PDB file of C-alpha atoms and ligand atoms in Angstrom:
ATOM      1  CA  MET A   1     -29.547  -1.149   5.187  1.00 77.00           C
ATOM      2  CA  ILE A   2     -26.802  -3.978   6.553  1.00 88.00           C
ATOM      3  CA  SER A   3     -26.402  -4.124  10.431  1.00 87.00           C
ATOM      4  CA  SER A   4     -24.095  -6.521  10.819  1.00 92.00           C
ATOM      5  CA  ASP A   5     -20.553  -7.725   9.691  1.00 96.00           C
ATOM      6  CA  THR A   6     -19.431 -10.506   6.865  1.00 97.00           C
ATOM      7  CA  LEU A   7     -18.716 -13.618   8.212  1.00 98.00           C
ATOM      8  CA  VAL A   8     -15.478 -15.061   7.338  1.00 98.00           C
ATOM      9  CA  ASP A   9     -14.172 -18.274   6.716  1.00 98.00           C
ATOM     10  CA  TYR A  10     -11.242 -17.232   5.304  1.00 97.00           C
ATOM     11  CA  PRO A  11      -9.234 -17.602   8.880  1.00 96.00           C
ATOM     12  CA  THR A  12     -10.018 -21.136   8.506  1.00 94.00           C
ATOM     13  CA  GLY A  13      -8.123 -21.573   6.178  1.00 95.00           C
ATOM     14  CA  ALA A  14     -11.612 -22.278   3.520  1.00 97.00           C
ATOM     15  CA  THR A  15     -11.310 -20.964  -0.413  1.00 98.00           C
ATOM     16  CA  SER A  16     -14.870 -21.501  -0.617  1.00 98.00           C
ATOM     17  CA  SER A  17     -18.779 -20.554   0.639  1.00 98.00           C
ATOM     18  CA  ARG A  18     -22.203 -19.702  -0.347  1.00 98.00           C
ATOM     19  CA  GLY A  19     -23.780 -16.084   0.549  1.00 98.00           C
ATOM     20  CA  VAL A  20     -26.786 -14.222  -0.910  1.00 98.00           C
ATOM     21  CA  VAL A  21     -25.725 -10.531  -1.825  1.00 98.00           C
ATOM     22  CA  LEU A  22     -27.253  -7.792   0.936  1.00 97.00           C
ATOM     23  CA  ALA A  23     -25.446  -5.096  -1.283  1.00 97.00           C
ATOM     24  CA  THR A  24     -24.648  -3.530  -4.274  1.00 97.00           C
ATOM     25  CA  LEU A  25     -22.435  -0.181  -4.263  1.00 96.00           C
ATOM     26  CA  PRO A  26     -21.192   1.498  -7.775  1.00 96.00           C
ATOM     27  CA  LEU A  27     -17.022   2.347  -7.323  1.00 96.00           C
ATOM     28  CA  GLU A  28     -14.876   4.035  -9.637  1.00 94.00           C
ATOM     29  CA  ALA A  29     -13.105   0.136  -9.880  1.00 95.00           C
ATOM     30  CA  GLY A  30     -16.487  -2.012 -10.714  1.00 98.00           C
ATOM     31  CA  LEU A  31     -19.900  -2.888  -9.104  1.00 98.00           C
ATOM     32  CA  GLY A  32     -18.973  -3.929  -5.026  1.00 98.00           C
ATOM     33  CA  VAL A  33     -20.825  -6.422  -3.580  1.00 98.00           C
ATOM     34  CA  VAL A  34     -21.489  -7.244  -0.630  1.00 98.00           C
ATOM     35  CA  LEU A  35     -22.391 -10.390   1.471  1.00 98.00           C
ATOM     36  CA  ASP A  36     -23.190 -11.867   4.068  1.00 98.00           C
ATOM     37  CA  ARG A  37     -20.103 -14.079   4.108  1.00 98.00           C
ATOM     38  CA  THR A  38     -17.507 -15.093   2.033  1.00 98.00           C
ATOM     39  CA  ALA A  39     -14.580 -16.744   2.028  1.00 98.00           C
ATOM     40  CA  LEU A  40     -12.653 -14.427   0.457  1.00 98.00           C
ATOM     41  CA  HIS A  41     -10.531 -12.175   2.385  1.00 98.00           C
ATOM     42  CA  ALA A  42     -10.246  -8.040   1.121  1.00 97.00           C
ATOM     43  CA  VAL A  43      -7.584  -6.084   2.103  1.00 96.00           C
ATOM     44  CA  ASP A  44      -7.992  -3.902   4.744  1.00 92.00           C
ATOM     45  CA  ALA A  45      -6.879  -0.139   4.288  1.00 86.00           C
ATOM     46  CA  GLY A  46      -6.019   0.945   7.749  1.00 85.00           C
ATOM     47  CA  TRP A  47      -3.474  -1.668   7.760  1.00 85.00           C
ATOM     48  CA  PRO A  48      -3.038  -3.461   4.388  1.00 90.00           C
ATOM     49  CA  ASP A  49      -0.457  -6.062   4.656  1.00 94.00           C
ATOM     50  CA  GLN A  50      -2.061  -8.900   2.831  1.00 97.00           C
ATOM     51  CA  PRO A  51      -3.828  -8.109  -0.411  1.00 97.00           C
ATOM     52  CA  ALA A  52      -7.035  -8.985  -1.657  1.00 98.00           C
ATOM     53  CA  ASP A  53      -7.538 -13.151  -2.883  1.00 98.00           C
ATOM     54  CA  ARG A  54      -8.180 -13.558  -6.411  1.00 98.00           C
ATOM     55  CA  GLY A  55     -11.087 -15.500  -7.471  1.00 98.00           C
ATOM     56  CA  THR A  56     -14.910 -15.674  -8.898  1.00 98.00           C
ATOM     57  CA  LEU A  57     -18.084 -15.085  -7.303  1.00 98.00           C
ATOM     58  CA  THR A  58     -21.375 -17.384  -9.420  1.00 98.00           C
ATOM     59  CA  ILE A  59     -24.243 -16.164  -9.376  1.00 97.00           C
ATOM     60  CA  GLY A  60     -27.075 -17.432 -11.687  1.00 94.00           C
ATOM     61  CA  GLY A  61     -24.863 -20.061 -13.625  1.00 95.00           C
ATOM     62  CA  THR A  62     -22.481 -17.090 -14.643  1.00 97.00           C
ATOM     63  CA  ALA A  63     -19.276 -16.948 -12.789  1.00 98.00           C
ATOM     64  CA  TYR A  64     -17.069 -13.368 -12.525  1.00 98.00           C
ATOM     65  CA  PRO A  65     -14.263 -13.381 -12.136  1.00 98.00           C
ATOM     66  CA  VAL A  66     -12.867 -11.050  -8.666  1.00 98.00           C
ATOM     67  CA  LEU A  67     -11.499  -7.830  -9.724  1.00 98.00           C
ATOM     68  CA  ASP A  68     -10.498  -6.480  -6.188  1.00 97.00           C
ATOM     69  CA  ALA A  69     -12.339  -7.316  -2.291  1.00 98.00           C
ATOM     70  CA  ILE A  70     -11.859  -4.290   0.392  1.00 97.00           C
ATOM     71  CA  VAL A  71     -13.172  -3.949   3.336  1.00 96.00           C
ATOM     72  CA  GLY A  72     -15.897  -2.213   3.779  1.00 97.00           C
ATOM     73  CA  ALA A  73     -17.939  -0.350   7.169  1.00 97.00           C
ATOM     74  CA  THR A  74     -21.460   1.633   7.653  1.00 96.00           C
ATOM     75  CA  GLU A  75     -22.401   2.698  10.250  1.00 93.00           C
ATOM     76  CA  GLY A  76     -26.156   1.832   8.163  1.00 84.00           C
ATOM     77  CA  ASP A  77     -26.709   3.673   5.363  1.00 84.00           C
ATOM     78  CA  GLU A  78     -23.519   4.356   3.285  1.00 93.00           C
ATOM     79  CA  ILE A  79     -20.769   1.784   2.493  1.00 96.00           C
ATOM     80  CA  LEU A  80     -17.863   3.698   3.333  1.00 96.00           C
ATOM     81  CA  VAL A  81     -14.388   2.091   1.545  1.00 95.00           C
ATOM     82  CA  GLY A  82     -10.733   2.275   0.896  1.00 87.00           C
ATOM     83  CA  ALA A  83      -9.928   6.010   3.167  1.00 86.00           C
ATOM     84  CA  ASP A  84     -13.157   7.205   3.812  1.00 91.00           C
ATOM     85  CA  ILE A  85     -13.294   4.733   6.198  1.00 94.00           C
ATOM     86  CA  PRO A  86     -12.995   6.431   9.294  1.00 93.00           C
ATOM     87  CA  VAL A  87     -12.410   3.990  12.601  1.00 93.00           C
ATOM     88  CA  ARG A  88     -10.479   0.976  12.180  1.00 90.00           C
ATOM     89  CA  THR A  89     -12.058  -2.146  11.658  1.00 88.00           C
ATOM     90  CA  GLY A  90     -14.014  -3.734  14.540  1.00 89.00           C
ATOM     91  CA  ALA A  91     -15.051  -0.058  15.746  1.00 92.00           C
ATOM     92  CA  GLU A  92     -17.599   0.268  18.239  1.00 93.00           C
ATOM     93  CA  GLY A  93     -20.693   0.840  16.206  1.00 93.00           C
ATOM     94  CA  TRP A  94     -19.947   0.268  12.455  1.00 96.00           C
ATOM     95  CA  SER A  95     -20.321  -3.073   9.868  1.00 96.00           C
ATOM     96  CA  PHE A  96     -17.081  -4.260   8.238  1.00 97.00           C
ATOM     97  CA  VAL A  97     -18.347  -5.762   5.279  1.00 97.00           C
ATOM     98  CA  VAL A  98     -16.552  -7.479   2.204  1.00 98.00           C
ATOM     99  CA  VAL A  99     -16.236  -5.738  -0.776  1.00 98.00           C
ATOM    100  CA  HIS A 100     -16.073  -7.845  -3.653  1.00 98.00           C
ATOM    101  CA  VAL A 101     -15.271  -5.800  -6.635  1.00 98.00           C
ATOM    102  CA  VAL A 102     -16.793  -7.632 -10.100  1.00 98.00           C
ATOM    103  CA  ALA A 103     -17.217  -5.592 -13.672  1.00 98.00           C
ATOM    104  CA  SER A 104     -19.190  -3.108 -13.978  1.00 97.00           C
ATOM    105  CA  ASP A 105     -21.876  -5.025 -16.128  1.00 96.00           C
ATOM    106  CA  ALA A 106     -22.584  -7.835 -14.108  1.00 97.00           C
ATOM    107  CA  ARG A 107     -26.097  -8.604 -13.372  1.00 96.00           C
ATOM    108  CA  VAL A 108     -25.936  -9.260  -9.259  1.00 97.00           C
ATOM    109  CA  GLN A 109     -29.068  -7.749  -8.017  1.00 97.00           C
ATOM    110  CA  VAL A 110     -29.690  -7.589  -4.165  1.00 97.00           C
ATOM    111  CA  GLY A 111     -30.756 -11.197  -2.631  1.00 97.00           C
ATOM    112  CA  ASP A 112     -29.125 -13.516  -5.633  1.00 98.00           C
ATOM    113  CA  GLU A 113     -27.693 -16.100  -3.624  1.00 98.00           C
ATOM    114  CA  VAL A 114     -24.043 -16.358  -4.692  1.00 98.00           C
ATOM    115  CA  GLU A 115     -20.838 -19.168  -4.585  1.00 98.00           C
ATOM    116  CA  VAL A 116     -17.860 -17.525  -3.755  1.00 98.00           C
ATOM    117  CA  THR A 117     -14.669 -19.521  -5.220  1.00 98.00           C
ATOM    118  CA  VAL A 118     -10.938 -18.666  -3.951  1.00 98.00           C
ATOM    119  CA  ASN A 119      -7.935 -19.146  -6.354  1.00 98.00           C
ATOM    120  CA  GLU A 120      -6.259 -21.266  -4.461  1.00 97.00           C
ATOM    121  CA  ARG A 121      -3.033 -21.683  -5.972  1.00 96.00           C
ATOM    122  CA  TYR A 122      -1.943 -17.855  -5.064  1.00 97.00           C
ATOM    123  CA  ARG A 123      -3.995 -18.180  -1.745  1.00 97.00           C
ATOM    124  CA  ARG A 124      -1.276 -20.754  -0.326  1.00 96.00           C
ATOM    125  CA  ALA A 125       1.419 -18.514  -1.853  1.00 96.00           C
ATOM    126  CA  LEU A 126       0.029 -15.746   0.342  1.00 97.00           C
ATOM    127  CA  SER A 127       0.068 -17.513   3.467  1.00 97.00           C
ATOM    128  CA  ALA A 128       2.958 -18.408   2.745  1.00 97.00           C
ATOM    129  CA  GLY A 129       4.021 -15.420   2.614  1.00 97.00           C
ATOM    130  CA  HIS A 130       2.264 -13.833   5.819  1.00 98.00           C
ATOM    131  CA  THR A 131       3.074 -17.238   8.000  1.00 98.00           C
ATOM    132  CA  ALA A 132       6.802 -16.182   6.920  1.00 98.00           C
ATOM    133  CA  CYS A 133       6.258 -12.567   8.018  1.00 98.00           C
ATOM    134  CA  HIS A 134       5.355 -13.271  11.324  1.00 98.00           C
ATOM    135  CA  LEU A 135       8.586 -14.907  11.361  1.00 98.00           C
ATOM    136  CA  ALA A 136      11.609 -13.379  10.443  1.00 98.00           C
ATOM    137  CA  SER A 137       9.745 -10.334  12.317  1.00 98.00           C
ATOM    138  CA  LEU A 138       9.906 -12.251  15.775  1.00 98.00           C
ATOM    139  CA  ALA A 139      13.555 -13.222  14.112  1.00 98.00           C
ATOM    140  CA  LEU A 140      14.156  -9.907  13.700  1.00 98.00           C
ATOM    141  CA  ASP A 141      13.395  -9.297  17.855  1.00 98.00           C
ATOM    142  CA  ALA A 142      15.143 -11.246  18.455  1.00 98.00           C
ATOM    143  CA  ALA A 143      18.446 -10.842  16.472  1.00 98.00           C
ATOM    144  CA  LEU A 144      18.420  -7.287  18.011  1.00 98.00           C
ATOM    145  CA  ALA A 145      17.930  -8.471  21.815  1.00 98.00           C
ATOM    146  CA  ASP A 146      20.934  -7.296  23.220  1.00 97.00           C
ATOM    147  CA  ALA A 147      20.739  -3.462  21.450  1.00 98.00           C
ATOM    148  CA  TRP A 148      18.120  -2.304  23.989  1.00 98.00           C
ATOM    149  CA  THR A 149      19.871   0.058  26.806  1.00 97.00           C
ATOM    150  CA  LYS A 150      15.902   0.338  28.276  1.00 97.00           C
ATOM    151  CA  GLU A 151      13.379  -2.315  29.233  1.00 97.00           C
ATOM    152  CA  VAL A 152      10.543  -2.104  26.202  1.00 98.00           C
ATOM    153  CA  PRO A 153       7.199  -3.703  25.383  1.00 98.00           C
ATOM    154  CA  ALA A 154       8.296  -7.436  24.748  1.00 98.00           C
ATOM    155  CA  ASP A 155       6.900  -9.326  21.995  1.00 98.00           C
ATOM    156  CA  SER A 156       5.201 -12.938  22.710  1.00 98.00           C
ATOM    157  CA  LEU A 157       8.193 -14.413  22.942  1.00 98.00           C
ATOM    158  CA  GLY A 158      10.066 -12.423  25.584  1.00 97.00           C
ATOM    159  CA  ALA A 159      12.357 -10.509  23.543  1.00 98.00           C
ATOM    160  CA  PRO A 160      12.049  -6.363  22.858  1.00 98.00           C
ATOM    161  CA  GLY A 161       9.121  -5.866  20.479  1.00 98.00           C
ATOM    162  CA  PHE A 162      11.750  -3.844  17.939  1.00 98.00           C
ATOM    163  CA  ASP A 163       8.809  -5.068  14.941  1.00 98.00           C
ATOM    164  CA  ALA A 164       6.147  -3.873  17.015  1.00 97.00           C
ATOM    165  CA  LEU A 165       7.358  -0.200  18.324  1.00 98.00           C
ATOM    166  CA  ALA A 166       9.872   0.167  14.263  1.00 97.00           C
ATOM    167  CA  CYS A 167       7.357  -0.954  11.257  1.00 96.00           C
ATOM    168  CA  ASP A 168       6.383   1.209   9.105  1.00 95.00           C
ATOM    169  CA  SER A 169       5.208  -0.493   6.389  1.00 95.00           C
ATOM    170  CA  SER A 170       4.523  -4.159   5.919  1.00 96.00           C
ATOM    171  CA  LEU A 171       4.150  -6.051   2.475  1.00 97.00           C
ATOM    172  CA  ILE A 172       2.446 -10.276   2.244  1.00 97.00           C
ATOM    173  CA  THR A 173       3.637 -10.950  -1.336  1.00 97.00           C
ATOM    174  CA  GLU A 174       4.217 -14.458  -2.457  1.00 97.00           C
ATOM    175  CA  ASN A 175       5.804 -17.003  -0.787  1.00 97.00           C
ATOM    176  CA  GLY A 176       7.594 -13.525   1.054  1.00 97.00           C
ATOM    177  CA  SER A 177       7.236 -10.361   2.714  1.00 98.00           C
ATOM    178  CA  VAL A 178       8.808  -7.129   2.586  1.00 98.00           C
ATOM    179  CA  ASP A 179       8.813  -5.203   6.473  1.00 98.00           C
ATOM    180  CA  VAL A 180      10.081  -1.284   6.531  1.00 97.00           C
ATOM    181  CA  TYR A 181      11.730  -0.015   9.769  1.00 97.00           C
ATOM    182  CA  ARG A 182      12.096   3.510  10.709  1.00 96.00           C
ATOM    183  CA  ILE A 183      14.713   3.707  13.240  1.00 96.00           C
ATOM    184  CA  GLY A 184      14.749   7.858  14.478  1.00 95.00           C
ATOM    185  CA  LYS A 185      14.784   9.542  17.310  1.00 94.00           C
ATOM    186  CA  SER A 186      11.708   7.810  19.509  1.00 95.00           C
ATOM    187  CA  LEU A 187      13.272   4.291  19.006  1.00 97.00           C
ATOM    188  CA  ARG A 188      16.718   6.528  20.174  1.00 96.00           C
ATOM    189  CA  ARG A 189      15.048   8.056  22.965  1.00 97.00           C
ATOM    190  CA  LYS A 190      13.309   4.668  24.175  1.00 97.00           C
ATOM    191  CA  GLY A 191      16.589   3.139  24.303  1.00 98.00           C
ATOM    192  CA  PHE A 192      17.436   1.507  20.714  1.00 98.00           C
ATOM    193  CA  ASP A 193      20.888   1.505  19.505  1.00 97.00           C
ATOM    194  CA  PRO A 194      21.270   1.725  15.860  1.00 94.00           C
ATOM    195  CA  ALA A 195      25.150   0.928  16.536  1.00 95.00           C
ATOM    196  CA  ALA A 196      23.562  -2.717  16.951  1.00 96.00           C
ATOM    197  CA  LEU A 197      22.722  -2.263  12.334  1.00 96.00           C
ATOM    198  CA  ASP A 198      26.458  -1.421  11.845  1.00 95.00           C
ATOM    199  CA  ASP A 199      27.130  -5.747  11.282  1.00 97.00           C
ATOM    200  CA  LEU A 200      23.544  -6.110   9.380  1.00 97.00           C
ATOM    201  CA  ALA A 201      25.297  -9.089   7.851  1.00 97.00           C
ATOM    202  CA  ALA A 202      25.350 -10.627  11.558  1.00 98.00           C
ATOM    203  CA  VAL A 203      22.055  -9.377  12.139  1.00 98.00           C
ATOM    204  CA  ALA A 204      20.860 -11.752   9.556  1.00 98.00           C
ATOM    205  CA  ALA A 205      22.593 -14.100  10.056  1.00 98.00           C
ATOM    206  CA  ARG A 206      21.794 -14.371  13.794  1.00 98.00           C
ATOM    207  CA  ALA A 207      17.725 -14.020  12.250  1.00 98.00           C
ATOM    208  CA  ASN A 208      18.344 -17.202   9.713  1.00 98.00           C
ATOM    209  CA  ALA A 209      19.928 -19.140  12.197  1.00 98.00           C
ATOM    210  CA  GLN A 210      16.757 -18.411  14.398  1.00 98.00           C
ATOM    211  CA  LEU A 211      14.470 -19.387  11.820  1.00 98.00           C
ATOM    212  CA  ASP A 212      15.961 -22.845  11.352  1.00 97.00           C
ATOM    213  CA  GLU A 213      15.972 -23.588  14.206  1.00 97.00           C
ATOM    214  CA  TRP A 214      11.680 -22.540  14.461  1.00 97.00           C
ATOM    215  CA  LEU A 215      11.677 -24.679  11.267  1.00 96.00           C
ATOM    216  CA  ALA A 216      12.884 -27.635  12.284  1.00 95.00           C
ATOM    217  CA  SER A 217      10.511 -27.934  14.573  1.00 95.00           C
ATOM    218  CA  ASP A 218       7.650 -27.967  12.763  1.00 94.00           C
ATOM    219  CA  ALA A 219       5.549 -26.139  15.482  1.00 97.00           C
ATOM    220  CA  GLY A 220       1.545 -25.956  13.578  1.00 97.00           C
ATOM    221  CA  ILE A 221      -0.036 -22.946  13.521  1.00 97.00           C
ATOM    222  CA  ARG A 222      -3.873 -22.125  14.022  1.00 97.00           C
ATOM    223  CA  ILE A 223      -6.133 -19.141  13.895  1.00 97.00           C
ATOM    224  CA  ASP A 224      -7.685 -18.084  17.319  1.00 98.00           C
ATOM    225  CA  ARG A 225     -10.156 -16.097  17.124  1.00 97.00           C
ATOM    226  CA  ASP A 226     -13.389 -14.031  18.782  1.00 97.00           C
ATOM    227  CA  GLY A 227     -16.843 -14.683  16.430  1.00 97.00           C
ATOM    228  CA  PRO A 228     -16.591 -16.047  13.309  1.00 97.00           C
ATOM    229  CA  ARG A 229     -17.741 -11.588  12.073  1.00 97.00           C
ATOM    230  CA  LEU A 230     -15.003  -9.786   9.754  1.00 97.00           C
ATOM    231  CA  GLY A 231     -14.313  -6.952  12.652  1.00 95.00           C
ATOM    232  CA  ASP A 232     -13.614  -9.945  15.385  1.00 96.00           C
ATOM    233  CA  ARG A 233     -10.248  -9.783  16.543  1.00 95.00           C
ATOM    234  CA  ARG A 234      -8.472 -12.426  15.309  1.00 97.00           C
ATOM    235  CA  ARG A 235      -4.618 -14.173  16.649  1.00 98.00           C
ATOM    236  CA  TRP A 236      -1.980 -16.041  14.627  1.00 98.00           C
ATOM    237  CA  VAL A 237      -1.131 -19.057  17.047  1.00 98.00           C
ATOM    238  CA  CYS A 238       2.437 -20.152  16.071  1.00 98.00           C
ATOM    239  CA  GLU A 239       3.195 -23.213  18.747  1.00 98.00           C
ATOM    240  CA  LEU A 240       6.612 -23.028  18.850  1.00 97.00           C
ATOM    241  CA  PRO A 241       8.858 -25.741  21.412  1.00 94.00           C
ATOM    242  CA  GLY A 242       9.656 -23.136  23.491  1.00 90.00           C
ATOM    243  CA  GLY A 243       5.983 -21.491  23.655  1.00 95.00           C
ATOM    244  CA  ASP A 244       3.025 -19.899  21.608  1.00 98.00           C
ATOM    245  CA  ALA A 245       3.731 -17.786  19.845  1.00 98.00           C
ATOM    246  CA  VAL A 246       1.217 -14.703  19.066  1.00 98.00           C
ATOM    247  CA  ILE A 247       0.511 -11.957  17.165  1.00 97.00           C
ATOM    248  CA  PRO A 248      -2.640  -9.840  16.409  1.00 96.00           C
ATOM    249  CA  CYS A 249      -3.497 -10.981  12.800  1.00 96.00           C
ATOM    250  CA  GLY A 250      -6.586  -9.912  10.308  1.00 95.00           C
ATOM    251  CA  GLY A 251      -4.556 -12.035   8.059  1.00 97.00           C
ATOM    252  CA  THR A 252      -4.572 -16.240   6.381  1.00 98.00           C
ATOM    253  CA  HIS A 253      -1.655 -18.442   6.993  1.00 97.00           C
ATOM    254  CA  LEU A 254      -0.146 -22.305   6.408  1.00 96.00           C
ATOM    255  CA  THR A 255      -0.472 -24.267   9.526  1.00 96.00           C
ATOM    256  CA  SER A 256       2.628 -25.556   9.496  1.00 96.00           C
ATOM    257  CA  LEU A 257       5.820 -24.988  10.253  1.00 97.00           C
ATOM    258  CA  GLY A 258       6.618 -28.816   8.885  1.00 95.00           C
ATOM    259  CA  GLU A 259       4.883 -26.888   5.401  1.00 95.00           C
ATOM    260  CA  PHE A 260       7.999 -25.449   4.643  1.00 96.00           C
ATOM    261  CA  ALA A 261      11.479 -26.372   2.944  1.00 95.00           C
ATOM    262  CA  ALA A 262      13.109 -23.339   4.318  1.00 96.00           C
ATOM    263  CA  MET A 263      12.371 -19.662   4.721  1.00 97.00           C
ATOM    264  CA  ALA A 264      15.099 -16.128   5.442  1.00 98.00           C
ATOM    265  CA  VAL A 265      15.925 -12.645   5.792  1.00 98.00           C
ATOM    266  CA  ALA A 266      17.562 -10.123   4.016  1.00 98.00           C
ATOM    267  CA  LEU A 267      18.393  -6.470   5.521  1.00 98.00           C
ATOM    268  CA  ASP A 268      19.008  -3.968   3.652  1.00 97.00           C
ATOM    269  CA  ARG A 269      19.568   0.038   5.552  1.00 96.00           C
ATOM    270  CA  GLN A 270      19.031   3.451   3.814  1.00 95.00           C
ATOM    271  CA  ASP A 271      20.078   6.303   5.727  1.00 91.00           C
ATOM    272  CA  ALA A 272      18.034   9.357   5.876  1.00 82.00           C
ATOM    273  CA  GLU A 273      17.653  13.008   8.025  1.00 80.00           C
ATOM    274  CA  GLY A 274      19.035  11.100  10.727  1.00 83.00           C
ATOM    275  CA  ALA A 275      16.729   8.244  10.962  1.00 91.00           C
ATOM    276  CA  VAL A 276      18.120   5.196   9.707  1.00 94.00           C
ATOM    277  CA  SER A 277      15.676   2.891   7.883  1.00 96.00           C
ATOM    278  CA  LEU A 278      15.786  -0.977   7.696  1.00 98.00           C
ATOM    279  CA  THR A 279      13.949  -3.204   5.073  1.00 98.00           C
ATOM    280  CA  MET A 280      13.678  -6.414   5.256  1.00 98.00           C
ATOM    281  CA  ARG A 281      13.368  -8.725   2.793  1.00 98.00           C
ATOM    282  CA  THR A 282      12.104 -12.493   3.624  1.00 98.00           C
ATOM    283  CA  THR A 283      11.551 -15.431   1.626  1.00 98.00           C
ATOM    284  CA  ALA A 284       9.878 -18.543   1.737  1.00 97.00           C
ATOM    285  CA  VAL A 285      10.570 -22.171   0.352  1.00 95.00           C
ATOM    286  CA  PHE A 286       6.861 -24.712   0.318  1.00 87.00           C
ATOM    287  CA  GLY A 287       8.330 -28.335   1.039  1.00 79.00           C
ATOM    288  CA  GLY A 288      11.051 -30.723  -0.381  1.00 60.00           C
ATOM    289  CA  PRO A 289      13.920 -31.823   2.507  1.00 57.00           C
ATOM    290  CA  ARG A 290      15.420 -30.048   5.112  1.00 57.00           C
TER     291      ARG A 290
HETATM  292 ZN1   ZN B 301      -0.458 -11.174  10.102  1.00 80.20          ZN
END
């Protein structure tokens, strides 16, 4: 029986950890392995923006590739995964665990000691993509600040929170992200004027100028967290010269904007059924002189 969350090390940037097997569960994709502690980031079905890390579980001298890693939840007995979880991660009365999926025939038993090794190159690429995703969302908020006729909740930098109000889906990729926004009746009622999207090239140019300015600051990035457990709240903090940018976040990130050579967004719109679907593709480039 599992009575507390998996302790997670990835918010500190760790890519290896040691743990003990608390439970195994047969899944369609393989054998699910729950440890007391892990450095491996799992995808959260509730907001599946950052894909799972790649890596291995080494048990008794054998390295088993991790085929997938998903967040599981339990009230004490059965461990539920994916869409079967009826609550959001962090909900009271539940324990949240990282379920590492390995091959069905892996020889894993409760009590086994496990060394977790995360693929560092892939982690770094996803971390860059996730940092770029957050920064781009703030740049888009700023670029659309004049599009509002009514007061709406602001983002952490003071711009009307377009991203928070309109974001439909967000996918982190290696060195980038794809965010889809929906501008329909409810957003218009909140005071957003869709005419602001008529000249998308101008919106993208404003967002990209803002990104260039932020990148030039080489600002530090950190993850603040309420505790070491998977279900504890965590926040991405980017220490920009004008003040901290803060976004609730369960993912992984780089530690400085100085690690990027460039970052840019491209915007694209599709009109359907009285709504506009806006896609923002963000790309980031590592290192080198700017
Ligand atoms: Zn995030």
